[in-house]
PDB file of N, CA and C in Angstrom:
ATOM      1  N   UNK A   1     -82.379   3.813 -38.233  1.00  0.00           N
ATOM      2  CA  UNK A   1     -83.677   3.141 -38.150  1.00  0.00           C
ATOM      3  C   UNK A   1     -83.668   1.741 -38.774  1.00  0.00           C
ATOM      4  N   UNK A   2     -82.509   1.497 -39.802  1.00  0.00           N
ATOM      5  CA  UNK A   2     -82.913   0.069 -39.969  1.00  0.00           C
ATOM      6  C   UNK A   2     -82.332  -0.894 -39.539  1.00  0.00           C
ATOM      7  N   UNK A   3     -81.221  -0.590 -38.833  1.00  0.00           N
ATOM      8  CA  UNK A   3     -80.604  -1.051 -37.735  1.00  0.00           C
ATOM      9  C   UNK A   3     -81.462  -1.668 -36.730  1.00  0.00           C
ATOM     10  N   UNK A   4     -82.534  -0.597 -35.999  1.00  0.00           N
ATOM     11  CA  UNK A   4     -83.760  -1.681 -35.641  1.00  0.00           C
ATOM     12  C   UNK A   4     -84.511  -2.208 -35.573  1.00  0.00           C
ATOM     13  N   UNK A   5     -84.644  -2.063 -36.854  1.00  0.00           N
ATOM     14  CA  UNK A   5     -85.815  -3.364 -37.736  1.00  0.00           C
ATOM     15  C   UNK A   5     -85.124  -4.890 -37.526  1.00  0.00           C
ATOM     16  N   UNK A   6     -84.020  -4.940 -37.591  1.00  0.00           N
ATOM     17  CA  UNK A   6     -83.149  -5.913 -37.213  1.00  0.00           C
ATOM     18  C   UNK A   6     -83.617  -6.442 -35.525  1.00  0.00           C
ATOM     19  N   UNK A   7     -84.194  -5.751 -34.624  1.00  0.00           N
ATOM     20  CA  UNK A   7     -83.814  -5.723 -33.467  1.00  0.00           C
ATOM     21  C   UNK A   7     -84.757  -7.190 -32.889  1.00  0.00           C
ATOM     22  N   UNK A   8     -84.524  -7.979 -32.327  1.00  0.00           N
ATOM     23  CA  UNK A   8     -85.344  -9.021 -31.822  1.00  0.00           C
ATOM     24  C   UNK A   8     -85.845  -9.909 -32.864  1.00  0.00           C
ATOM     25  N   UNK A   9     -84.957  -9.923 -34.165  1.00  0.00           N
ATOM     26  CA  UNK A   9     -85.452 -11.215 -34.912  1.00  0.00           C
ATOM     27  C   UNK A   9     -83.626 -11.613 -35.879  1.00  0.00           C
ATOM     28  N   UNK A  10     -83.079 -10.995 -34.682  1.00  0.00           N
ATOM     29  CA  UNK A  10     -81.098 -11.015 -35.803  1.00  0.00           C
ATOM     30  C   UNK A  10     -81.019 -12.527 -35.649  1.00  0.00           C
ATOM     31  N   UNK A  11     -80.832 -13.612 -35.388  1.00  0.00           N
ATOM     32  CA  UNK A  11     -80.896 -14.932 -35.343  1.00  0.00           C
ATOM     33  C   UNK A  11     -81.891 -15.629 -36.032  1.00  0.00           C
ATOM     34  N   UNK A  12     -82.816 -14.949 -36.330  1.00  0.00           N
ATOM     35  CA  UNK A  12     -84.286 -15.815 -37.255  1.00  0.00           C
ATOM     36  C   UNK A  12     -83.726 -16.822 -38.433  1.00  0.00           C
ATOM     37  N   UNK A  13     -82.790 -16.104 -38.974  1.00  0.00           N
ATOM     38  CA  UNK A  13     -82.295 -16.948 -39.918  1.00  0.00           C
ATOM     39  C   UNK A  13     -80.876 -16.027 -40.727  1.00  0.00           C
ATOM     40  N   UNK A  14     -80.104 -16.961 -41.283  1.00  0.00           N
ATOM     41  CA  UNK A  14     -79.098 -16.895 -41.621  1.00  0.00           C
ATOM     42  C   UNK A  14     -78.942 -15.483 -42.634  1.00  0.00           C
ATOM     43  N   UNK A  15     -79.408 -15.377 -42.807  1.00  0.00           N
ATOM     44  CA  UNK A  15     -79.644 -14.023 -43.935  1.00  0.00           C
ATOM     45  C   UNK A  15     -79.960 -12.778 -43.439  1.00  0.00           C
ATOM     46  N   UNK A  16     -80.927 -13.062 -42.368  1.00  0.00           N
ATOM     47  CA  UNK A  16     -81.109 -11.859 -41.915  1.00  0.00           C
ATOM     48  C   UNK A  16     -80.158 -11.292 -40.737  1.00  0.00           C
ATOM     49  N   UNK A  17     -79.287 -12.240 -40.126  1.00  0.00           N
ATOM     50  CA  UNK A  17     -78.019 -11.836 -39.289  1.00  0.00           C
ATOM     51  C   UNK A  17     -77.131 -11.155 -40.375  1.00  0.00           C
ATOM     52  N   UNK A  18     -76.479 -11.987 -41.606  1.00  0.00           N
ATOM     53  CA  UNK A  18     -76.455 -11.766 -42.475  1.00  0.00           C
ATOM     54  C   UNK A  18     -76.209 -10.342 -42.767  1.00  0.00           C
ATOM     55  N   UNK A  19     -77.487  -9.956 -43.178  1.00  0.00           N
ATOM     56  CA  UNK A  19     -77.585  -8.691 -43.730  1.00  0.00           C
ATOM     57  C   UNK A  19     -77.755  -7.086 -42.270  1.00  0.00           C
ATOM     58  N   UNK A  20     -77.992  -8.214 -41.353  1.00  0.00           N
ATOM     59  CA  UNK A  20     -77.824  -6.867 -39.781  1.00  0.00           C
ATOM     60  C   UNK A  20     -76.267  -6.528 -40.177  1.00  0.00           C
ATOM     61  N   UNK A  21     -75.463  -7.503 -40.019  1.00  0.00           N
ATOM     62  CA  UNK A  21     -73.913  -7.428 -39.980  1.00  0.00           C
ATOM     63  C   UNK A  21     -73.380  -6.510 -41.297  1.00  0.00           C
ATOM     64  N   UNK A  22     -73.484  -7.137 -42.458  1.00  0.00           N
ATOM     65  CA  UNK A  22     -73.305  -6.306 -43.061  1.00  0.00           C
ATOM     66  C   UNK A  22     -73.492  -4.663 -43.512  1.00  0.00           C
ATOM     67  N   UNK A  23     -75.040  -4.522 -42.930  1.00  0.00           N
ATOM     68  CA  UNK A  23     -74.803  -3.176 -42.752  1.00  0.00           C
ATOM     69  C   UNK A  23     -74.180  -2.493 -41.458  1.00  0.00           C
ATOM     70  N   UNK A  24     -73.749  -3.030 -40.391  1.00  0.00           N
ATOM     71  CA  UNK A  24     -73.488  -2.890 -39.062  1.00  0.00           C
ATOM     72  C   UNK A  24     -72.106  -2.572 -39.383  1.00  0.00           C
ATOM     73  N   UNK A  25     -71.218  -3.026 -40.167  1.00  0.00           N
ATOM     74  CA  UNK A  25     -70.109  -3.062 -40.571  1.00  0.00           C
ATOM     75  C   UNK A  25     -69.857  -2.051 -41.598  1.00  0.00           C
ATOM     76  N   UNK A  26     -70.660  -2.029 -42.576  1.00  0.00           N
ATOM     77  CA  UNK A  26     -70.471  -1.150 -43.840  1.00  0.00           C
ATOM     78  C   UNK A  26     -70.795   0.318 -43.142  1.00  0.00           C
ATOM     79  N   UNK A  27     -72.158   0.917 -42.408  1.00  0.00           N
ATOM     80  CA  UNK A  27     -71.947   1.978 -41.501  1.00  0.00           C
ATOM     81  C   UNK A  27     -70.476   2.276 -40.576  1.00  0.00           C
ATOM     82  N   UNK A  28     -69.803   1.094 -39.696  1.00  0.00           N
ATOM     83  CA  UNK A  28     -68.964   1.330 -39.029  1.00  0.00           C
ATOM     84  C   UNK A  28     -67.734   1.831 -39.627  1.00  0.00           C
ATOM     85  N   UNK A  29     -67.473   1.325 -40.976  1.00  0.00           N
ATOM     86  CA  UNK A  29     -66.583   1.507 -41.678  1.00  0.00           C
ATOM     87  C   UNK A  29     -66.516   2.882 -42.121  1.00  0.00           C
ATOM     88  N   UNK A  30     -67.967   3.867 -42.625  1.00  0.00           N
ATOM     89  CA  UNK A  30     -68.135   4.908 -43.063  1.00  0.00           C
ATOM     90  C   UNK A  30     -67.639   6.065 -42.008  1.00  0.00           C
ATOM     91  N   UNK A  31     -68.301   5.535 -40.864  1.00  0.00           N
ATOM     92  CA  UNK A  31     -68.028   6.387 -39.371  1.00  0.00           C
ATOM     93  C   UNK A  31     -66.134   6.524 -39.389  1.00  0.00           C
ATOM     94  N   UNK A  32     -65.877   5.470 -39.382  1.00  0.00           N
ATOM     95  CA  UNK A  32     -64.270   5.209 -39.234  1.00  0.00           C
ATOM     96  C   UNK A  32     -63.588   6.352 -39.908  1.00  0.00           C
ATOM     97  N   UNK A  33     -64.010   6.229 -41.069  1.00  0.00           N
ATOM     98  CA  UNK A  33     -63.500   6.654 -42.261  1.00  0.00           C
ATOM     99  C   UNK A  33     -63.425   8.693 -42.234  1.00  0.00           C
ATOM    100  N   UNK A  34     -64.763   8.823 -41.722  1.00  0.00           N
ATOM    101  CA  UNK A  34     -64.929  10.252 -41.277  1.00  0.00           C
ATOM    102  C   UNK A  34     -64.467  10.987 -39.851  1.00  0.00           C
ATOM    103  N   UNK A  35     -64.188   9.976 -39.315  1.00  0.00           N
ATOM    104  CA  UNK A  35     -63.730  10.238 -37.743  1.00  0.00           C
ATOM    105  C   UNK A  35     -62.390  10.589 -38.075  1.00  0.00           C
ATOM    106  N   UNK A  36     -61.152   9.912 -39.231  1.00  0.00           N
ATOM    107  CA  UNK A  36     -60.063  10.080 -39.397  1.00  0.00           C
ATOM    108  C   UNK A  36     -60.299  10.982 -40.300  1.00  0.00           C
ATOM    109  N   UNK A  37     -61.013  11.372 -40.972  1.00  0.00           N
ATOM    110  CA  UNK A  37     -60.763  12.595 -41.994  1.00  0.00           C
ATOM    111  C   UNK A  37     -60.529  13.960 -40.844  1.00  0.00           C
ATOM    112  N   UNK A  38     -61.647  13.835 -39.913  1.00  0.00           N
ATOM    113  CA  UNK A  38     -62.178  14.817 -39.050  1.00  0.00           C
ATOM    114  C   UNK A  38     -61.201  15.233 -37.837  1.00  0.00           C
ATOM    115  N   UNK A  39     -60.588  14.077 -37.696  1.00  0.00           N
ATOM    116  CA  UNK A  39     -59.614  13.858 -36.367  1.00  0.00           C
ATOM    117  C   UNK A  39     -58.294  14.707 -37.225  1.00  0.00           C
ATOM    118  N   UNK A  40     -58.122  14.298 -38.013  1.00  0.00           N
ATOM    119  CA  UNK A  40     -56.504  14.445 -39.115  1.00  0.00           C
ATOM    120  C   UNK A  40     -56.660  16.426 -39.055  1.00  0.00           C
ATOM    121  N   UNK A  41     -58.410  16.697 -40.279  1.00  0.00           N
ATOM    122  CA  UNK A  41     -58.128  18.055 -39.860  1.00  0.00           C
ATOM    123  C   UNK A  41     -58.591  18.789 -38.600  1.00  0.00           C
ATOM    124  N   UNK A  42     -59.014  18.665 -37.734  1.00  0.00           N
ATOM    125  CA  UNK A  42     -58.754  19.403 -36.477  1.00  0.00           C
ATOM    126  C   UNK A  42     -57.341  19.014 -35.743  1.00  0.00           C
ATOM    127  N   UNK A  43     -56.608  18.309 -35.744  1.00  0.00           N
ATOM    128  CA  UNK A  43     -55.021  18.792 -35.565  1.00  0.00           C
ATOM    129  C   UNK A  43     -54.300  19.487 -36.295  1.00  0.00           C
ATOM    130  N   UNK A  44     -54.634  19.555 -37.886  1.00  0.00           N
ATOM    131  CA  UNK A  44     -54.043  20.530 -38.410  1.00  0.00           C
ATOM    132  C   UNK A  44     -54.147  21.972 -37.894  1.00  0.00           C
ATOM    133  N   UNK A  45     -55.161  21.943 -37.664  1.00  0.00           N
ATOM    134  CA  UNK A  45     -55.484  23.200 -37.357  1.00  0.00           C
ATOM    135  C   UNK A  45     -56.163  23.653 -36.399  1.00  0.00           C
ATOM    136  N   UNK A  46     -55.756  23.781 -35.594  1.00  0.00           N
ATOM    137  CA  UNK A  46     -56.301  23.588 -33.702  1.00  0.00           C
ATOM    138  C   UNK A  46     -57.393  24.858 -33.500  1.00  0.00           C
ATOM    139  N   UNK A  47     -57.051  26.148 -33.988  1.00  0.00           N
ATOM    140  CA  UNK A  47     -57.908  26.937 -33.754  1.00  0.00           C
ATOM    141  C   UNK A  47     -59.032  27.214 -34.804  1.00  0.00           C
ATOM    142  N   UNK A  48     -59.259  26.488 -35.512  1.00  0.00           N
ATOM    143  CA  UNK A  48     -60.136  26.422 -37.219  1.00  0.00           C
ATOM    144  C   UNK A  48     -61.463  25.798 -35.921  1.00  0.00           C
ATOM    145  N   UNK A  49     -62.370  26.868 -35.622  1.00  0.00           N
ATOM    146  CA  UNK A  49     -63.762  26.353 -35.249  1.00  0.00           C
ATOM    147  C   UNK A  49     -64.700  25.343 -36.567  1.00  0.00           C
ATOM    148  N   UNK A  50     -64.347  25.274 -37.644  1.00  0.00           N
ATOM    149  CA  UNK A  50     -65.057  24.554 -38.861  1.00  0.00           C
ATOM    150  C   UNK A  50     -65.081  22.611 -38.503  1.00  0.00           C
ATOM    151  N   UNK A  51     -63.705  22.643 -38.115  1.00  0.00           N
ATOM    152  CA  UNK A  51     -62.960  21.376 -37.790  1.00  0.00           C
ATOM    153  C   UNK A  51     -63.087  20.889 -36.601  1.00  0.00           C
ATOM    154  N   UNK A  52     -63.138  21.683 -35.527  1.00  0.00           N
ATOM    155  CA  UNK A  52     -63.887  21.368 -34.010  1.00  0.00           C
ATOM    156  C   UNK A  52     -65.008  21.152 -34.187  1.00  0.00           C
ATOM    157  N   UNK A  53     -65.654  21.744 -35.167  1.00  0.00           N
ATOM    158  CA  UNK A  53     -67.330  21.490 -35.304  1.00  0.00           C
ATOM    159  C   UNK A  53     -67.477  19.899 -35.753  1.00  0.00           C
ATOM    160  N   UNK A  54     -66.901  19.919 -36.883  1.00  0.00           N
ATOM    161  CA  UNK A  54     -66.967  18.588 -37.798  1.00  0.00           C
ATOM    162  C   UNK A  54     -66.681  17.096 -36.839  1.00  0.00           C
ATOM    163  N   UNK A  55     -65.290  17.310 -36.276  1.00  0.00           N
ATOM    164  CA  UNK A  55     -65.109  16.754 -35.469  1.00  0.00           C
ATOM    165  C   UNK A  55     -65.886  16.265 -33.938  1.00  0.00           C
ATOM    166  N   UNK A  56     -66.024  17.445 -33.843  1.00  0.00           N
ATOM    167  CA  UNK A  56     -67.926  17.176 -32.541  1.00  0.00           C
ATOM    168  C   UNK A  56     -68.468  16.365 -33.020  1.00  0.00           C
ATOM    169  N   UNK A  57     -69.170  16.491 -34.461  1.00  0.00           N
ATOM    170  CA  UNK A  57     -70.283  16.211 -34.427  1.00  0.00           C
ATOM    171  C   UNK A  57     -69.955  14.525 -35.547  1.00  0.00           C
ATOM    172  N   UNK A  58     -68.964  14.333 -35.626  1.00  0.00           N
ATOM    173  CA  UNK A  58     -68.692  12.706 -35.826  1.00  0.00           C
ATOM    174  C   UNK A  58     -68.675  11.888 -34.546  1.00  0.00           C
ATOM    175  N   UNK A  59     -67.921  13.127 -33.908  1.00  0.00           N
ATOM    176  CA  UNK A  59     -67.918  11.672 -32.272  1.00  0.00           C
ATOM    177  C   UNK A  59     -69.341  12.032 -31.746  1.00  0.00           C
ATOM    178  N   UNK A  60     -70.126  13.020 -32.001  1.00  0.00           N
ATOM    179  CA  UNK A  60     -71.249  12.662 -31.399  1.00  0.00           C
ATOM    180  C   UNK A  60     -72.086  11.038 -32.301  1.00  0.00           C
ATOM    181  N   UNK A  61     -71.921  11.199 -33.945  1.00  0.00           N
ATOM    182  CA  UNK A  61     -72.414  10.394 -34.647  1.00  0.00           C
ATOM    183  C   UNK A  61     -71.684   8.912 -34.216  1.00  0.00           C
ATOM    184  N   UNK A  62     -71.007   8.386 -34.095  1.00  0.00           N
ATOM    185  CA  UNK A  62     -69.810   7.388 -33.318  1.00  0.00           C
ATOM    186  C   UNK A  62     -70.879   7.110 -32.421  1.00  0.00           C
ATOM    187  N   UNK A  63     -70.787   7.809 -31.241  1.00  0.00           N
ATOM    188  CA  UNK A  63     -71.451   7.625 -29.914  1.00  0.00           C
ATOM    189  C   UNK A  63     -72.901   7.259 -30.548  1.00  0.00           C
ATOM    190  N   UNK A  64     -73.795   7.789 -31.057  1.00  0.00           N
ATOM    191  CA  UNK A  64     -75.420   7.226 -31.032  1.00  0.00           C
ATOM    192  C   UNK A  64     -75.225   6.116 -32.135  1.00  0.00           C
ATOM    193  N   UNK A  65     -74.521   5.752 -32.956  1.00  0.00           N
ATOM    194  CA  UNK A  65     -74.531   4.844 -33.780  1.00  0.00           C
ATOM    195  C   UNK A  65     -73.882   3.527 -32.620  1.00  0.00           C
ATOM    196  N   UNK A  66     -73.350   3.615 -31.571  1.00  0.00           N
ATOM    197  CA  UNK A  66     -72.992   2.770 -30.852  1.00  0.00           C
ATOM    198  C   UNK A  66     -74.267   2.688 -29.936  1.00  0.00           C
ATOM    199  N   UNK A  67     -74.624   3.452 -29.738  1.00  0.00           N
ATOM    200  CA  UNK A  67     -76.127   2.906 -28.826  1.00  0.00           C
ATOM    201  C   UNK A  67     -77.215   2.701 -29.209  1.00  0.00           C
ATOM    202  N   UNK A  68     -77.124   3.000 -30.680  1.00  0.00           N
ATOM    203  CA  UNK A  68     -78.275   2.069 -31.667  1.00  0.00           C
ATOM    204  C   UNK A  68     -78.213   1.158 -32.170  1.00  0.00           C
ATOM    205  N   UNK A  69     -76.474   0.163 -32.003  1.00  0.00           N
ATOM    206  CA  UNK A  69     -76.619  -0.762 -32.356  1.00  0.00           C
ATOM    207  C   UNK A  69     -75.857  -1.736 -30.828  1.00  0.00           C
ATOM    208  N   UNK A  70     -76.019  -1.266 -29.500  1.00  0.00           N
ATOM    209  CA  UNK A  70     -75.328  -1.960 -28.465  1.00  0.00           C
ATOM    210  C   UNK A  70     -76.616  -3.026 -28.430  1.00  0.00           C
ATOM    211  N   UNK A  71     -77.359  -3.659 -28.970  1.00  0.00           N
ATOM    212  CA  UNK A  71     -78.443  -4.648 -28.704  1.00  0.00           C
ATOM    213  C   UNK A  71     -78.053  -5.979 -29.563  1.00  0.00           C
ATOM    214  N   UNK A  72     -76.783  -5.784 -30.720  1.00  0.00           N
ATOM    215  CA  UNK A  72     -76.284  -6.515 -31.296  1.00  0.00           C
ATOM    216  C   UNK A  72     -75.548  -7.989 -30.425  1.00  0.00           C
ATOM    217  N   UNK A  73     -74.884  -7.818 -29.960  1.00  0.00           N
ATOM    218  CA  UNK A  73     -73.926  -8.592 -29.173  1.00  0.00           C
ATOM    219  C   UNK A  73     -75.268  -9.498 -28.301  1.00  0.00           C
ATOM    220  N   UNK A  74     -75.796  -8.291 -26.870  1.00  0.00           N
ATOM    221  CA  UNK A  74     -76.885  -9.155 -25.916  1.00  0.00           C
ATOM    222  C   UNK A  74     -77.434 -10.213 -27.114  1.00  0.00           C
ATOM    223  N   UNK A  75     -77.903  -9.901 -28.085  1.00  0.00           N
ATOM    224  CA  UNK A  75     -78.810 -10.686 -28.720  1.00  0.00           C
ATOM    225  C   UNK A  75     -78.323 -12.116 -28.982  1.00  0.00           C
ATOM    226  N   UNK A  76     -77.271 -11.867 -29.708  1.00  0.00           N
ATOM    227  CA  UNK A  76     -76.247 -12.937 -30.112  1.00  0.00           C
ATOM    228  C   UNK A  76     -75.472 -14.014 -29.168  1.00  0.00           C
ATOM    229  N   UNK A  77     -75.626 -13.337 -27.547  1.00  0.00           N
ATOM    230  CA  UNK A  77     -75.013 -14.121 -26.468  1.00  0.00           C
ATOM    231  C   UNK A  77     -76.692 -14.908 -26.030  1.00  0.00           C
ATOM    232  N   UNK A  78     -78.078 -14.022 -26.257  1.00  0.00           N
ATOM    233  CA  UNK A  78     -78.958 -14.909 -25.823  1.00  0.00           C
ATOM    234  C   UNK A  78     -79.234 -15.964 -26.501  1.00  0.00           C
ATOM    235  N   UNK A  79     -78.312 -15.851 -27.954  1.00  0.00           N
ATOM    236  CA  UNK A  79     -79.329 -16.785 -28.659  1.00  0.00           C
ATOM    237  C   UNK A  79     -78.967 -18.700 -28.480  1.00  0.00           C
ATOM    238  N   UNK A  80     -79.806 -18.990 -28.434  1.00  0.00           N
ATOM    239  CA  UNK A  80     -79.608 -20.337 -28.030  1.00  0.00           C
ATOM    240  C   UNK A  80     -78.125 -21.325 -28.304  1.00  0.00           C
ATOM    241  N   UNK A  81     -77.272 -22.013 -27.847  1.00  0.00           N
ATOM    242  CA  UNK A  81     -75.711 -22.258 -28.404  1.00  0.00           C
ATOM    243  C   UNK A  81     -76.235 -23.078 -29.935  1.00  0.00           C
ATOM    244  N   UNK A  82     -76.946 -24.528 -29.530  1.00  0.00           N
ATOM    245  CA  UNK A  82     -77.572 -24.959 -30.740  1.00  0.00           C
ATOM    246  C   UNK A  82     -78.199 -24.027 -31.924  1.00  0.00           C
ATOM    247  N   UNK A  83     -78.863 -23.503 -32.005  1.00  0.00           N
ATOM    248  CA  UNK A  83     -79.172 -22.575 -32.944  1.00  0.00           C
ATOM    249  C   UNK A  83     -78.038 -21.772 -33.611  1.00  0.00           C
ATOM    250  N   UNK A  84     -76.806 -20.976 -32.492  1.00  0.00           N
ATOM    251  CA  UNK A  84     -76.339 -20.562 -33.189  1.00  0.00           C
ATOM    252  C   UNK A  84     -74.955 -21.448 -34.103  1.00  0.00           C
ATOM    253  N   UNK A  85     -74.940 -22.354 -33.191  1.00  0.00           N
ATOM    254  CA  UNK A  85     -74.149 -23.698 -33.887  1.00  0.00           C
ATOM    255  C   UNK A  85     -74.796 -23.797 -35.668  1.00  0.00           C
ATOM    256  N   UNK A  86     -76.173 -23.835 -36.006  1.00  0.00           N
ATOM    257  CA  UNK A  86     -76.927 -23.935 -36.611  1.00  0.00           C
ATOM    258  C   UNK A  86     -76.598 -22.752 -37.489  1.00  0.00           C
ATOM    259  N   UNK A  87     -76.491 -21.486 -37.895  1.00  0.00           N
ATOM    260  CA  UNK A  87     -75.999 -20.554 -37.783  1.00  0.00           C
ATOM    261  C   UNK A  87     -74.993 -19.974 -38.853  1.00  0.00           C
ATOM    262  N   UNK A  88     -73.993 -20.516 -37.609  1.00  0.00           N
ATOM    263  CA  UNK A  88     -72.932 -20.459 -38.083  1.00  0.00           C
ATOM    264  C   UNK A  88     -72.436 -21.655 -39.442  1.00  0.00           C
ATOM    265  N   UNK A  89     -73.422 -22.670 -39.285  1.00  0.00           N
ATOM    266  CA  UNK A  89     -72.554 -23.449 -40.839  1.00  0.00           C
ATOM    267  C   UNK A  89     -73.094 -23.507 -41.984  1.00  0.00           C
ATOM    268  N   UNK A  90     -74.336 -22.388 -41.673  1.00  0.00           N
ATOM    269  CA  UNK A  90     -74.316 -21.019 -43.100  1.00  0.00           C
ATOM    270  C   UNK A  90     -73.420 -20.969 -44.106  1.00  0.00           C
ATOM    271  N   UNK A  91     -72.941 -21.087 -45.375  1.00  0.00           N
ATOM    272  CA  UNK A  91     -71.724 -20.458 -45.935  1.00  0.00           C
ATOM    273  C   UNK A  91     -72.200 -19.061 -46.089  1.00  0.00           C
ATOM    274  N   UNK A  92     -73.384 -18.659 -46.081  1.00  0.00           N
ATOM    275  CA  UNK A  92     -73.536 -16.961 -45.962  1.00  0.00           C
ATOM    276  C   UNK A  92     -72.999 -16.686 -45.000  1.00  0.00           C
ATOM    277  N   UNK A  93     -72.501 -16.917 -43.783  1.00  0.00           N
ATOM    278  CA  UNK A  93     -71.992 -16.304 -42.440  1.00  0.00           C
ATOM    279  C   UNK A  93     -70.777 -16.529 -42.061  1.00  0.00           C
ATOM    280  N   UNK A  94     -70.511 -16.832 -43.515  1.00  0.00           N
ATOM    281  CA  UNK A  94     -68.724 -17.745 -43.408  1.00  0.00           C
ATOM    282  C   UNK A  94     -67.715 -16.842 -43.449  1.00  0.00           C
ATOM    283  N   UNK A  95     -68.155 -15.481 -43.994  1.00  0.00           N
ATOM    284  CA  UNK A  95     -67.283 -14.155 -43.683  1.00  0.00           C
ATOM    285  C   UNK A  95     -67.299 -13.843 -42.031  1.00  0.00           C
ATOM    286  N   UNK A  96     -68.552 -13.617 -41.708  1.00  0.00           N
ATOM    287  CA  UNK A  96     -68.615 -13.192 -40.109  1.00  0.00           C
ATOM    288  C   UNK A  96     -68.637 -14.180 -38.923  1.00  0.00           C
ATOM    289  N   UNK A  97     -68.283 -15.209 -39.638  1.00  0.00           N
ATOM    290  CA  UNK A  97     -67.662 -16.845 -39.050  1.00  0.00           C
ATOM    291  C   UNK A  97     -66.840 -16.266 -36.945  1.00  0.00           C
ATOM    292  N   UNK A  98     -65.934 -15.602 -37.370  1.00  0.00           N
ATOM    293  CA  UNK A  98     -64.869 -15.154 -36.773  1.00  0.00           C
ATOM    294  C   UNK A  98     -65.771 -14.435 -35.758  1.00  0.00           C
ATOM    295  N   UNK A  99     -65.825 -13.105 -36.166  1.00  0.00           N
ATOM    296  CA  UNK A  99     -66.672 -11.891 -35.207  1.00  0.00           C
ATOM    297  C   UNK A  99     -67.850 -12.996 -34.204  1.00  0.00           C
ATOM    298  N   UNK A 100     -68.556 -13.687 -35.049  1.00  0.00           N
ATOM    299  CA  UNK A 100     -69.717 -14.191 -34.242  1.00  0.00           C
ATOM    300  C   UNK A 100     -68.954 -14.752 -33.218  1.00  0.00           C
ATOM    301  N   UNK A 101     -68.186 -15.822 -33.738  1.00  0.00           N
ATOM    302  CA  UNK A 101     -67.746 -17.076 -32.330  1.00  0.00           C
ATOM    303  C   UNK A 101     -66.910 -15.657 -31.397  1.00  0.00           C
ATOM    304  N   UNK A 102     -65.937 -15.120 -31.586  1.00  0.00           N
ATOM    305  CA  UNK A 102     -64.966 -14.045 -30.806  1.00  0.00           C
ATOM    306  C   UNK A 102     -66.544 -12.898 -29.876  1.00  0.00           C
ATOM    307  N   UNK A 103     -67.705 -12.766 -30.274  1.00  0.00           N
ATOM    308  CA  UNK A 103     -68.292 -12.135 -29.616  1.00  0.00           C
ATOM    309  C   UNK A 103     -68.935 -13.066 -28.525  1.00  0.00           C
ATOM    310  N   UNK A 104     -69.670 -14.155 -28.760  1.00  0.00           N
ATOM    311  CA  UNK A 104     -69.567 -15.161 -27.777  1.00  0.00           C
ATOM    312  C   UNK A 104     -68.951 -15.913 -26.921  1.00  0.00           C
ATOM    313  N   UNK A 105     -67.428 -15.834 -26.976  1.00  0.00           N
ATOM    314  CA  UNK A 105     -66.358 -16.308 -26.516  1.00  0.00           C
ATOM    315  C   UNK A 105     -66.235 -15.081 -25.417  1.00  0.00           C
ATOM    316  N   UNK A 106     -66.159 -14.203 -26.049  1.00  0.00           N
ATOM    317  CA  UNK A 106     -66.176 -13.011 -25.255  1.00  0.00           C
ATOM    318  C   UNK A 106     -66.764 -12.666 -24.181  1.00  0.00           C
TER     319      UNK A 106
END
């Protein structure tokens, strides 16, 4: 949910892209992190229903965390080039410098 509080104002200003990204990232990272715990033990142990479960239900979490935040990118390709020129020479956005231009390039 606060993912889309973000939704239709991520460009308003430097801080508040800012802080979309950072949590956009710090969630993705958590997901990551449990997908390989989850992935690692259901190969250990192929017939362990505990670990098929766990494992379900991360890639289900994966999957809706990707379609609660697929509005990220559209947003960022609508947003005006000037503006995001503007933007980008933030030193707050000087970490996500990279990701921004590589998603627009894209």
């Amino acid at each position: 949910p606060k993912m889309a509080s973000y939704q239709g104002k991520l460009c308003d200003s430097p801080e508040t892209l800012k802080s979309c990204l950072e949590l956009n990232f710090a969630i993705s990272r958590n997901l990551s992190k449990l997908y390989t715990y989850a992935h690692l033990k259901h190969d250990e142990e192929l017939t362990d229903d505990t670990y098929k479960s766990a494992y379900n239900r991360i890639l289900d979490l994966i999957h809706n965390f990707s379609e609660a935040t697929a509005w990220i990118e559209p947003e960022l390709l609508a947003t005006d080039e000037k503006k995001l020129t503007e933007l980008l020479k933030s030193p707050l956005l000087a970490p996500y410098k990279f990701y921004i231009e590589k998603s627009v390039r894209l």
